[in-house]
Coordinates of C-alpha atoms and ligand atoms in Angstrom, one line a residue:
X1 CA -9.0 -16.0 11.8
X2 CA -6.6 -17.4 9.2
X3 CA -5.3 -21.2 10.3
X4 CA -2.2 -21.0 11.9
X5 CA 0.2 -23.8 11.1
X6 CA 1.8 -25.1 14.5
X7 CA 6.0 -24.7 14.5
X8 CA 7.6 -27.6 15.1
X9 CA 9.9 -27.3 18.3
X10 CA 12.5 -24.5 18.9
X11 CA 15.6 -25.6 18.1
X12 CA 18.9 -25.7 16.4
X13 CA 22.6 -23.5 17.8
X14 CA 22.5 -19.9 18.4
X15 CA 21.4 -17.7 15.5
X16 CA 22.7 -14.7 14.0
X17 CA 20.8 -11.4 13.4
X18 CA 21.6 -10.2 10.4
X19 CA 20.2 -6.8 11.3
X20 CA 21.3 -6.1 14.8
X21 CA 22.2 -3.1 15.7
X22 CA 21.9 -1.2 19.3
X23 CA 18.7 0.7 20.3
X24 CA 20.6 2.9 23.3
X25 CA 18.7 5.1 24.4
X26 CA 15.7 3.6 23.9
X27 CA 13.2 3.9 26.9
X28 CA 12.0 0.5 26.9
X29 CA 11.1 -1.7 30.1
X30 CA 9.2 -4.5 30.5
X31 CA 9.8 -7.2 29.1
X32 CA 11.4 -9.9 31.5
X33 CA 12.7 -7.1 33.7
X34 CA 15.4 -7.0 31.3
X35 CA 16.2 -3.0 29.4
X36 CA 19.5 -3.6 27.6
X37 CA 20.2 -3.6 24.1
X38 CA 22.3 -6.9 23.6
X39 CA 25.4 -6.0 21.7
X40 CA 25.9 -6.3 18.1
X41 CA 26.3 -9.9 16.7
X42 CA 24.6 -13.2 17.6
X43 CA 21.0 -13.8 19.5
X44 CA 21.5 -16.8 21.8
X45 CA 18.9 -19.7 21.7
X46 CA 17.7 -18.7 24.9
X47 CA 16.3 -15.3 24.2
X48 CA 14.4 -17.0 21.4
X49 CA 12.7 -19.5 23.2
X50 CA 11.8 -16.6 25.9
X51 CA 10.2 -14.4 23.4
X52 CA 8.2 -17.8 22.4
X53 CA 7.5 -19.0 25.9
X54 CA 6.0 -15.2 26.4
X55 CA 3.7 -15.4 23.1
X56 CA 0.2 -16.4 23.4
X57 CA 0.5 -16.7 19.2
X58 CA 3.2 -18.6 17.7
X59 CA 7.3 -18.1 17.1
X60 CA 8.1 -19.7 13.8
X61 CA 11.8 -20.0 12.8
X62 CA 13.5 -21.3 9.9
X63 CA 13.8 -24.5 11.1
X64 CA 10.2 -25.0 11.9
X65 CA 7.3 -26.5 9.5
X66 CA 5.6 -23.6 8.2
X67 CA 8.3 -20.8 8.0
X68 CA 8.3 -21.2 4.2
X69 CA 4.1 -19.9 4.0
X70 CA 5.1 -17.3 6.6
X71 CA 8.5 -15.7 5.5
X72 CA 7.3 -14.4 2.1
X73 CA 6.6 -10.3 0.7
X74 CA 3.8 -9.9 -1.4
X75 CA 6.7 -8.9 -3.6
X76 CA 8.9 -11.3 -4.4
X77 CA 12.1 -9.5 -5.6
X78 CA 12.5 -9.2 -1.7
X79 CA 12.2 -12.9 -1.2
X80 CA 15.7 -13.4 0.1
X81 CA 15.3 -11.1 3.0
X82 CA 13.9 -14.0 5.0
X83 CA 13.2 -13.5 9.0
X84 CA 15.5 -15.1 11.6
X85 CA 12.0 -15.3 13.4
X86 CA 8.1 -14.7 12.7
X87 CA 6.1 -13.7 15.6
X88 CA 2.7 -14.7 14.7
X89 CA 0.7 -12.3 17.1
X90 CA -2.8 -13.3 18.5
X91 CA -3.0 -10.4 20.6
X92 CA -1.9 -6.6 21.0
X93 CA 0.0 -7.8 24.2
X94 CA 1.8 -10.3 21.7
X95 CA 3.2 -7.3 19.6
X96 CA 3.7 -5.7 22.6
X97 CA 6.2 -8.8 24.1
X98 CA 7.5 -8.3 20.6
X99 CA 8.2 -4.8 20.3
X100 CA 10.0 -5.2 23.5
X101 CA 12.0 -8.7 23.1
X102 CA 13.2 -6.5 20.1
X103 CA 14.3 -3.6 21.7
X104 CA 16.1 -5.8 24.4
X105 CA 18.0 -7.7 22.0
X106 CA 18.7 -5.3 19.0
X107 CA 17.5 -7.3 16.5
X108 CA 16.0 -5.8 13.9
X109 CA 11.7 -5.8 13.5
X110 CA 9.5 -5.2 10.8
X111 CA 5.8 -5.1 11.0
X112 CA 3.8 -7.2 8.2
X113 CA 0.0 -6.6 8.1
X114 CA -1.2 -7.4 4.5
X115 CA 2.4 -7.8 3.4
X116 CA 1.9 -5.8 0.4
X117 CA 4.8 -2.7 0.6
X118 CA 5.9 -2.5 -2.6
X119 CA 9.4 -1.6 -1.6
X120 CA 9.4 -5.0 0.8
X121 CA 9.7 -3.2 4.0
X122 CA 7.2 -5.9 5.7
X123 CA 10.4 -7.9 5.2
X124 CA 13.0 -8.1 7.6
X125 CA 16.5 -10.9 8.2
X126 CA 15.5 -10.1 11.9
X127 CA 12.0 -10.6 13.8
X128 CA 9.2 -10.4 11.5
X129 CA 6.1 -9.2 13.8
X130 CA 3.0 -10.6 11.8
X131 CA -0.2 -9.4 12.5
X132 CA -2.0 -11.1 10.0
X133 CA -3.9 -12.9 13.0
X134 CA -5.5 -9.8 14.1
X135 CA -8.1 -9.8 11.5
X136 CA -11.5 -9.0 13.6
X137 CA -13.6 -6.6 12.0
X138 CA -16.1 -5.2 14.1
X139 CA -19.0 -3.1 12.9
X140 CA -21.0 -0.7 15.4
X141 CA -24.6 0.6 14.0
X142 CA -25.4 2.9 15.9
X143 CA -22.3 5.0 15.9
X144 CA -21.9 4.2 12.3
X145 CA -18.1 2.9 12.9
X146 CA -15.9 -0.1 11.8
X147 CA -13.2 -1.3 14.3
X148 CA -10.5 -3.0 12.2
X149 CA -7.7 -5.4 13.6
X150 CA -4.2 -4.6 12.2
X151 CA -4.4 -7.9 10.1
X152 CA -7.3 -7.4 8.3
X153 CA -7.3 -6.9 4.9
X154 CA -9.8 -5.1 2.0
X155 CA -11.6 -7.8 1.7
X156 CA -12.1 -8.7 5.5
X157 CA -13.1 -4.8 5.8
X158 CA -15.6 -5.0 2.8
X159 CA -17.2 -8.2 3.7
X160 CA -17.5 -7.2 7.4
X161 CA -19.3 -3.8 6.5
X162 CA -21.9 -5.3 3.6
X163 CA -24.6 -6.3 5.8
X164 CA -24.6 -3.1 7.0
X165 CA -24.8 -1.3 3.8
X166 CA -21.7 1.2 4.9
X167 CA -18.7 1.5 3.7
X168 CA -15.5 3.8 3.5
X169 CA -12.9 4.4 1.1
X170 CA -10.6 1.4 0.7
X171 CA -8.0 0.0 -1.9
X172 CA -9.3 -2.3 -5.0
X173 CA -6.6 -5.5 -4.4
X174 CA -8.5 -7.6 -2.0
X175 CA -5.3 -8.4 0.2
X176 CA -3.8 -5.2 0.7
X177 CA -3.8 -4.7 4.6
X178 CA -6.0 -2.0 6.0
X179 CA -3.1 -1.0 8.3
X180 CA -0.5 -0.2 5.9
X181 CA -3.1 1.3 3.0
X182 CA -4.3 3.5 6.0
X183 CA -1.3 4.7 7.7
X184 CA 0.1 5.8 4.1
X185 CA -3.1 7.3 3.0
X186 CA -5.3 4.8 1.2
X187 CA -7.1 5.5 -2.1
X188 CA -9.6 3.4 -4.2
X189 CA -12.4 4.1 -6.5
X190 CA -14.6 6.0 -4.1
X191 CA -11.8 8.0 -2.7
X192 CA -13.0 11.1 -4.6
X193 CA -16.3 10.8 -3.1
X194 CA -15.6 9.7 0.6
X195 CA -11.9 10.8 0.9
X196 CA -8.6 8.8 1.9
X197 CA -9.1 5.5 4.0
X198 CA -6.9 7.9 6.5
X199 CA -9.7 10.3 6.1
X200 CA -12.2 8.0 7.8
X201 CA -9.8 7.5 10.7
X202 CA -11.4 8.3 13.7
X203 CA -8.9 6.1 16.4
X204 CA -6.2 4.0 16.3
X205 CA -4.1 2.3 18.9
X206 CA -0.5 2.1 18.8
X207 CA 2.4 -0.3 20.1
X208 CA 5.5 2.2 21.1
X209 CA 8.8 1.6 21.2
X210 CA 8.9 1.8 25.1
X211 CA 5.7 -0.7 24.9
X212 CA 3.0 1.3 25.6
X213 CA -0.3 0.5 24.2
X214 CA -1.5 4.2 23.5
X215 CA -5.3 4.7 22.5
X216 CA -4.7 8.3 19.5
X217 CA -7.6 10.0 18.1
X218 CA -8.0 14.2 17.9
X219 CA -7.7 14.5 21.8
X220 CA -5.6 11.5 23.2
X221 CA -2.1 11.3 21.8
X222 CA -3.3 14.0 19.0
X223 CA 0.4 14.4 17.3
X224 CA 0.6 10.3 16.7
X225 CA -3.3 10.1 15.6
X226 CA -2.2 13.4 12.9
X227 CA 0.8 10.8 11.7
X228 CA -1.3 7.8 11.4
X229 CA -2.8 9.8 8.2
X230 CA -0.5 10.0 5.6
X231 CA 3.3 9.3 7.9
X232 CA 3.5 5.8 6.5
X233 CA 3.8 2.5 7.4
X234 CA 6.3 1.3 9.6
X235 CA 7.3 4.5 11.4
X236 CA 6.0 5.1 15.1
X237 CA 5.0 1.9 16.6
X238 CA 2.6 -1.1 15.6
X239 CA -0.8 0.0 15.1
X240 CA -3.1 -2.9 17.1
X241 CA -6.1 -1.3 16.0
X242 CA -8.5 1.3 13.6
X243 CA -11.9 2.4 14.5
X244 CA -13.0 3.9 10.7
X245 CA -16.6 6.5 10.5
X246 CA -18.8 4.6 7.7
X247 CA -20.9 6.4 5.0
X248 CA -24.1 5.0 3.7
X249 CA -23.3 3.6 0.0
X250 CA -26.5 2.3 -1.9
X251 CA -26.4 1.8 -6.1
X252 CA -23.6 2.9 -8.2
X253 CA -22.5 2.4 -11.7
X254 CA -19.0 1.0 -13.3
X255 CA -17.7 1.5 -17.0
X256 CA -14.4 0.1 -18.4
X257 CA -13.7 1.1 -21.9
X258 CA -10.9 -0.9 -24.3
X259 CA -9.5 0.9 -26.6
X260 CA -6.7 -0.4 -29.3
X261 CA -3.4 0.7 -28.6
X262 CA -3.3 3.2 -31.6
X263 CA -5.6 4.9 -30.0
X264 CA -3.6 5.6 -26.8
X265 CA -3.4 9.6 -27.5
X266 CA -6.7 10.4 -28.2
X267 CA -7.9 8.2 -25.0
X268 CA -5.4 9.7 -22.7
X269 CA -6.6 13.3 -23.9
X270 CA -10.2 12.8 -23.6
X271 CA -10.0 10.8 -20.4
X272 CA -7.8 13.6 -18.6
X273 CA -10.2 16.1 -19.9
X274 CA -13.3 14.5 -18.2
X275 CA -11.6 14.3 -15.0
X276 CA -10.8 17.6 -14.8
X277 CA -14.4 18.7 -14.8
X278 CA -16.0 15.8 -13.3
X279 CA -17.9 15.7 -10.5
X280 CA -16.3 13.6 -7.2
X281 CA -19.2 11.2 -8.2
X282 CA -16.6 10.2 -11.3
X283 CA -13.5 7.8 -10.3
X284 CA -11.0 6.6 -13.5
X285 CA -7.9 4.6 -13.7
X286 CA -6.7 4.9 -17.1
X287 CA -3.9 2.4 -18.1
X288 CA -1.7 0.8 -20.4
X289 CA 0.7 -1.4 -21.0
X290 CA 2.0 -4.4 -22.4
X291 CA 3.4 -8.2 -21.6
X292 CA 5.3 -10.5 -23.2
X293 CA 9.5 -12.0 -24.1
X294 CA 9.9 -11.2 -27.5
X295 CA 9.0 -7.9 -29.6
X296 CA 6.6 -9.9 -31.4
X297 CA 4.8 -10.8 -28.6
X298 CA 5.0 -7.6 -26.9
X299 CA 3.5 -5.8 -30.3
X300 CA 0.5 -8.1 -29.5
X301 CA 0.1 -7.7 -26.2
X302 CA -0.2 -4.0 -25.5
X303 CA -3.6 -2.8 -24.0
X304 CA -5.2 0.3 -22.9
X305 CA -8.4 0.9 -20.9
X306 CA -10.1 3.1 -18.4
X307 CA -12.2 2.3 -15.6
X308 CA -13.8 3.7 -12.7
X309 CA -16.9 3.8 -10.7
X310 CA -19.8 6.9 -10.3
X311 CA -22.3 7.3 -7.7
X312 CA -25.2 7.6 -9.6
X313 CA -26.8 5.5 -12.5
X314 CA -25.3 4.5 -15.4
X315 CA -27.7 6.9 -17.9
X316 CA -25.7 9.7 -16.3
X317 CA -22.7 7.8 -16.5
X318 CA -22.7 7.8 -20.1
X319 CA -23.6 11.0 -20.8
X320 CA -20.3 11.8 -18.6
X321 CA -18.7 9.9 -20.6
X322 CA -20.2 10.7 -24.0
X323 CA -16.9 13.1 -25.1
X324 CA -14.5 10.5 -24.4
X325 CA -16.3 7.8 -26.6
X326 CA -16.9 10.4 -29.5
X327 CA -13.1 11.3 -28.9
X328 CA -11.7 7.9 -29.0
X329 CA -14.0 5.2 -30.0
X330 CA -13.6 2.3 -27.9
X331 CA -12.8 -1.5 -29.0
X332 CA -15.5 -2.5 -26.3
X333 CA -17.9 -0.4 -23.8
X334 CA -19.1 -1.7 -20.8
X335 CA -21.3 0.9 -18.6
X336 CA -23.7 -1.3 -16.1
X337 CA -25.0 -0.2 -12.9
X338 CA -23.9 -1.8 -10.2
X339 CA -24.6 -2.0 -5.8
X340 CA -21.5 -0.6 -4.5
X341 CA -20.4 -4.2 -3.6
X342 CA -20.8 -5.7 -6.9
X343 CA -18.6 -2.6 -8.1
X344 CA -15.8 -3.9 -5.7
X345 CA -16.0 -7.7 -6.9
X346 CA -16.1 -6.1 -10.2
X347 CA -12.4 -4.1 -9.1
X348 CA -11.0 -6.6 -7.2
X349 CA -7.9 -7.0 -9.0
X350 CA -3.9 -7.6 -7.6
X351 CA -1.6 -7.0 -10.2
X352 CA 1.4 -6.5 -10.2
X353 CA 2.4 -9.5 -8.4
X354 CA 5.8 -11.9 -8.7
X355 CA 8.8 -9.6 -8.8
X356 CA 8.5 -5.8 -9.8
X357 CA 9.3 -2.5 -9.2
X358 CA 6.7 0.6 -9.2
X359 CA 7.1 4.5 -9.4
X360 CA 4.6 7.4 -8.8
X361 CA 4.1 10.7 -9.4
X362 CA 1.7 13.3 -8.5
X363 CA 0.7 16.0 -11.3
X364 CA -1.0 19.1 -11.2
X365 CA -3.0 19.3 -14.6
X366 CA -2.9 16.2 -17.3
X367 CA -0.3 14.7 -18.9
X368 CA 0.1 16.5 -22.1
X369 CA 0.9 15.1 -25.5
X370 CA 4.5 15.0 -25.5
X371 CA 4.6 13.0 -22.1
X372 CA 1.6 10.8 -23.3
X373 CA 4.2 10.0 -26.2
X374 CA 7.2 9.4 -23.5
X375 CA 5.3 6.7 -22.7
X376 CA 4.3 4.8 -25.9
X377 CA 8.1 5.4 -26.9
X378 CA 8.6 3.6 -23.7
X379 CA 6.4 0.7 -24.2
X380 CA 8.4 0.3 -27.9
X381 CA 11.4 -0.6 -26.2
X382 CA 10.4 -2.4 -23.0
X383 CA 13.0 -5.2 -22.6
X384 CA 10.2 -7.7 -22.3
X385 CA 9.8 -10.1 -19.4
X386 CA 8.3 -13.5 -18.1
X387 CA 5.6 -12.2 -15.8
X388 CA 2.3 -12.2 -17.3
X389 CA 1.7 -8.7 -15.6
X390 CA 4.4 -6.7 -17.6
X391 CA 5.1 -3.0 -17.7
X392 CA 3.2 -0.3 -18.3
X393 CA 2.1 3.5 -16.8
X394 CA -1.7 4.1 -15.0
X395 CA -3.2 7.7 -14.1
X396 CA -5.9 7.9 -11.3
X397 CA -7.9 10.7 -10.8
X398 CA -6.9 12.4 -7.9
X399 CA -8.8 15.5 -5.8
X400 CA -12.8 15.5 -5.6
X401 CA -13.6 14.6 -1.8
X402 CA -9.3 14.0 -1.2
X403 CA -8.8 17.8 -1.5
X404 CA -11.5 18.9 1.2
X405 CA -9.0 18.1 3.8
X406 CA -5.9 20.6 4.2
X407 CA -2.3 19.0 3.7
X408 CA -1.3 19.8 7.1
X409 CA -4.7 18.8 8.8
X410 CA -3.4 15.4 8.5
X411 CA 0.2 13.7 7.4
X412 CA -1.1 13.2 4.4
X413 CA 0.6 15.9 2.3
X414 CA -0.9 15.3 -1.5
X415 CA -4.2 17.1 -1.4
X416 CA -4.2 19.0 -4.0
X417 CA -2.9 17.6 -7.1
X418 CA -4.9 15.9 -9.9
X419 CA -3.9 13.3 -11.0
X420 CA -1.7 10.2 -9.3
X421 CA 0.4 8.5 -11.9
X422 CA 1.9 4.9 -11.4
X423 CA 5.1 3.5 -13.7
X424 CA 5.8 -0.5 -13.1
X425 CA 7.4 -2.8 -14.5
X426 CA 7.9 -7.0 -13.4
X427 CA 9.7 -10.0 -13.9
X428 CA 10.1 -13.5 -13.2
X429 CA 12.5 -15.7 -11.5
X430 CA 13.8 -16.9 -14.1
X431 CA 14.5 -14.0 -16.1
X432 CA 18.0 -13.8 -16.1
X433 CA 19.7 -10.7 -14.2
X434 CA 20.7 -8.7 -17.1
X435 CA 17.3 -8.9 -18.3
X436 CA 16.5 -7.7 -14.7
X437 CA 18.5 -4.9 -14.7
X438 CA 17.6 -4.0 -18.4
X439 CA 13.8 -3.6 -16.6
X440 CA 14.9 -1.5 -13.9
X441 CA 16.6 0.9 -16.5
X442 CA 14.0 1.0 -18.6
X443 CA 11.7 1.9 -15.8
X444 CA 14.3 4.6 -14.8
X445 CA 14.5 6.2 -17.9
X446 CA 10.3 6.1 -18.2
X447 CA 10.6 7.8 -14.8
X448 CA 13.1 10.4 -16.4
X449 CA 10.7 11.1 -19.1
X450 CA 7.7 11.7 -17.1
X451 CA 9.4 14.7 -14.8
X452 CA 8.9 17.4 -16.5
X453 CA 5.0 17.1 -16.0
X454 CA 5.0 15.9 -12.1
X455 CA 4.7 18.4 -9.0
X456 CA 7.8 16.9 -7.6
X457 CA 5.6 14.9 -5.1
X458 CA 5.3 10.8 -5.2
X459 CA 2.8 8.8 -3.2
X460 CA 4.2 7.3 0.0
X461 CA 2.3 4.0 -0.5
X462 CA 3.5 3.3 -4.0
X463 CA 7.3 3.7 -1.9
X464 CA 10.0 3.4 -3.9
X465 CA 13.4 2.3 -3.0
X466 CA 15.0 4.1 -5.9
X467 CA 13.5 7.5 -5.2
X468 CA 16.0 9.7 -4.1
X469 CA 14.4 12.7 -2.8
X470 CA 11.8 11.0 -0.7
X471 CA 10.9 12.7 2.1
X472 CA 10.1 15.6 0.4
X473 CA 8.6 13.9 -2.4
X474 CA 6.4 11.3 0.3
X475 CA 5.6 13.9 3.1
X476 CA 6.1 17.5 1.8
X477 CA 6.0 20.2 4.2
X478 CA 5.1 17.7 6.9
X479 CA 8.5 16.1 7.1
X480 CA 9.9 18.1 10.0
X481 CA 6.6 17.9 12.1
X482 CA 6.6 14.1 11.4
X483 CA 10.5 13.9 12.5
X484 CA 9.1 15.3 16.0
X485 CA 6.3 12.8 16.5
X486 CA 9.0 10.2 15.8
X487 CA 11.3 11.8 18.1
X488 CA 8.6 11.5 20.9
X489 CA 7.3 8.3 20.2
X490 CA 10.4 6.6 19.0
X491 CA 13.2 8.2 20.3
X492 CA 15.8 5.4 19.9
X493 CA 14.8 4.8 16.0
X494 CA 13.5 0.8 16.9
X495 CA 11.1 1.1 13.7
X496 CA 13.3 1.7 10.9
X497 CA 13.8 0.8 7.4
X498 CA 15.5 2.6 4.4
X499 CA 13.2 5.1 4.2
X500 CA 11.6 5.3 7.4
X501 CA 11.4 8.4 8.8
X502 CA 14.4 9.7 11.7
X503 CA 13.6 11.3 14.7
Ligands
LIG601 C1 -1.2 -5.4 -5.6 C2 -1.2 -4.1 -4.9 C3 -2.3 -3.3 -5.0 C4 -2.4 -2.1 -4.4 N1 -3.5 -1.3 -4.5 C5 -3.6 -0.1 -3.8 C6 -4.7 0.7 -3.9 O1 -5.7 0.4 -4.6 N2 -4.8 1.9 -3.2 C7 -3.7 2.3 -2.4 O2 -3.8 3.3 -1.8 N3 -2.6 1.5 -2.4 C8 -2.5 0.3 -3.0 N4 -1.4 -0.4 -2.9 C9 -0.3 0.0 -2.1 C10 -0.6 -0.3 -0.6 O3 -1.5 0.6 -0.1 C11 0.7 -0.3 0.2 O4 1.6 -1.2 -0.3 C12 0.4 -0.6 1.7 O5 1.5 -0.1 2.5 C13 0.2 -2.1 1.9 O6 -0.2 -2.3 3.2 P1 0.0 -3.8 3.8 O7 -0.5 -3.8 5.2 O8 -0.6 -4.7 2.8 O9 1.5 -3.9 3.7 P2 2.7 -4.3 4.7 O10 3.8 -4.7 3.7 O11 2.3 -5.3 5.7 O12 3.0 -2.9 5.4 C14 3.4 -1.8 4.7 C15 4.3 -0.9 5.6 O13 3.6 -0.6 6.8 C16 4.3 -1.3 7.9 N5 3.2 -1.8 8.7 C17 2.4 -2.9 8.4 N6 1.5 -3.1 9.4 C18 1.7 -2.1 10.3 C19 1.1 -1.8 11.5 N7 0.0 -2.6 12.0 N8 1.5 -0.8 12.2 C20 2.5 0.0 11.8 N9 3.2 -0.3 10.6 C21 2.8 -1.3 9.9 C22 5.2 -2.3 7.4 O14 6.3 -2.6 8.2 C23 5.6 -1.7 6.0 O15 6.6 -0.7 6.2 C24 -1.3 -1.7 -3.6 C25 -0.2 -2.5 -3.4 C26 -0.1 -3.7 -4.1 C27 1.1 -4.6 -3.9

């Protein structure tokens, strides 16, 4: 478990909830024998020190020593949206008091597991539910399964299953949470070979908005279990817990290949070519980009490289990738082989980070020439920015082992596209705002570039605040059977954020 700092004492006048609105209708009971939404406007004192006198974990506030390590997003542009209260929860009855001390009072909740939604919807003015402290990763041998508290993170995950020389498909940055990465879908380098994260999903149990602790898998609770694969983060309940199926994993190999940035079409072409007739063995990111606050700096700083992982040695590896180094000779060739664990310290990697904003697209074939181009143009006009990790445009491989599932087996609607392609741009704090906004166009008018070659689909965990079509783009054809499941589960819309989904 993660040290918990102790708060201070509750104190301090009654507090406003920024985000308080009414839940009627709302079948919730429990908590203090108390069911009514308290009416728009302030939060006495009182009910705050109830919700932390029913805690086994910790209530922090503003006020208390601590609340500045607890209140942050992973991004930062959403710093400002700073809880009125942070329920660190030891316990699935903890998230259950909080569910409920929400629902009672109308303020406004948000749950944070690894804090990393890139559209800051871990963050909340009202009462942030961490679960951060429900980090146990428990590994069973014999049935060949990893239970996963809602805190823990890649790396917990990773290190838990090592020993055991199993593994599943999970994300490359070490401190992306399990639970948001799984309920959105979940996709790393060995995604093409062992499927979505989601895809491993076997159980999970779920928080409701009434307080129920519900145990969903294919038989209990079915419709839930169907949209904790793919329905996103945030949307039904608080997910406690995840019991994952495990897959042997043994040796593997890893290449990256550096390329100068001249070379940028040739690389791009050869790269999309291989994927397209590689086995699900083959995983690629290929990427580009470039940092810096003047133009001079920018010219200087722009990279491009691909990288991925295959499940077999790196002789065959090579000869894999043979056309694409004939194509476009690389500035520098590393092809090793590699246990599958030393392949994930070799990924481990959590850009962006700061403040930034991130797109994404799904597309059905490769990018051709003229959108490879959109994107160079792009990176010759980039306003430029403090933050080290800059702007640029990164395609995954998609399909292999992700396309053996249907789209309406699971939420998960993307199944059968190709590639997954990722825009971003960052800055720092103290860029000023035009320079802000000047990123945020720029990344706009990328965005508009790139349409023409997408399938009109995005990926729901790359969510975007500026998307405008999202619930098509996110959930596809599954968007009216996922407004059901939220209607059952959450009939008086208590988990909501811009883009959560409405009953
Ligand atoms: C640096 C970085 C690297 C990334 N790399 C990858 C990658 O390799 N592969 C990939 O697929 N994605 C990746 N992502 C995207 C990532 O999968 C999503 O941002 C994911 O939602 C993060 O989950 P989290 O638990 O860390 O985030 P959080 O911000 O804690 O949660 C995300 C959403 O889920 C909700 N939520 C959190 N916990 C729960 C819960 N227990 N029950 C119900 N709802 C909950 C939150 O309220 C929020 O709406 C990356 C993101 C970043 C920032």
């Amino acid at each position: 478990m993660r040290p918990v700092s102790r708060r201070r004492v509750l104190q301090g006048g009654a507090v406003t909830a920024t985000a308080v609105t009414g839940v009627a209708g709302s079948p919730f009971a429990g908590f203090g024998g108390l069911v009514q939404a308290a009416p728009r406007g302030t939060v006495p004192d009182s009910a705050w020190e109830e919700l932390n006198r029913s805690l086994t974990g910790t209530l922090i506030r503003p006020e208390d020593d601590g609340y500045n390590t607890w209140g942050h997003p992973q991004n930062l542009r959403y710093d400002a949206k700073r809880p009125a209260g942070v329920a660190v929860c030891h316990t699935a009855r903890d998230v259950r008091t909080a569910v409920l001390w929400a629902a009672r009072t109308g303020v406004h909740l948000a749950a944070r597991s690894g804090g990393h939604s890139y559209g800051g919807y871990s963050a909340t003015t009202g009462l942030l539910v961490d679960l951060g402290q429900l980090d146990r990763v428990r590994v069973d041998r014999r049935e060949g399964t990893v239970t996963v508290g809602a805190g823990a993170r890649n790396t917990d995950l990773y290190n838990a299953l090592q020993p055991f020389g199993a593994a599943l498909s999970a994300g490359r940055c070490p401190t992306v949470g399990i639970s948001g990465l799984t309920l959105g879908g979940g996709f790393g380098f060995s995604s093409r070979m062992l499927g979505l994260t989601c895809d491993s999903l076997l159980r999970t149990t779920v928080v409701t908005a009434a307080g129920n602790l519900l145990e969903s898998d294919a038989v209990r609770h079915s419709d839930l279990f169907w949209a904790c694969r793919g329905g996103g983060g945030g949307n039904f309940g608080i997910n406690t817990e995840f019991t994952f199926r495990t897959t042997p994993v043994d040796r593997v190999s890893v290449y990256q290949l550096d390329w100068d940035w001249e070379d940028v079409p040739a690389a791009f072409a050869a790269v999309q070519a291989l994927v397209m007739a590689a086995p699900n063995a083959f995983s690629c990111r290929i990427g580009g980009g470039a940092a810096g606050r003047t133009r001079k700096e920018i010219r200087s700083r722009r990279t491009l490289s691909a990288l991925g992982q295959y499940f077999g040695p790196a002789d065959e590896l090579r000869e894999l990738l043979d056309p694409v180094l004939r194509a476009a000779r690389p500035q520098r060739v590393l092809i090793e082989n590699r246990t599958f664990w030393q392949a994930k310290d070799f990924f481990y990697h959590s850009v962006p980070s700061g403040r930034y904003a991130v797109s994404s697209r799904y597309l059905d074939r490769p990018l051709p020439e003229r959108g490879v181009e959109a994107f160079v143009d792009a990176v010759d006009v980039w306003p430029g920015s403090s933050n080290p990790d800059g702007a640029g445009m990164a395609m995954f491989a998609w399909g292999g082992a992700i396309g053996d599932t249907g789209p309406r087996e699971t939420a998960f609607w993307h199944r059968s596209a190709r590639f997954l392609l990722a825009t971003e741009t960052t800055w720092a704090e103290q860029d000023p705002p035009s320079l802000v906004r000047a990123n945020l166009a720029w990344l706009n008018a990328l965005n508009h570039a790139l349409e023409p070659y997408d399938n009109g689909y995005a990926y729901q965990n790359f969510i975007d605040p500026a998307l405008r079509d999202w619930k098509r783009a996110y959930y596809g054809g599954n968007y009216p059977r996922l407004t059901e499941v939220k209607h059952a589960y959450d009939p008086g819309d208590l988990f909501r954020f811009r883009q959560s989904i409405t009953g």
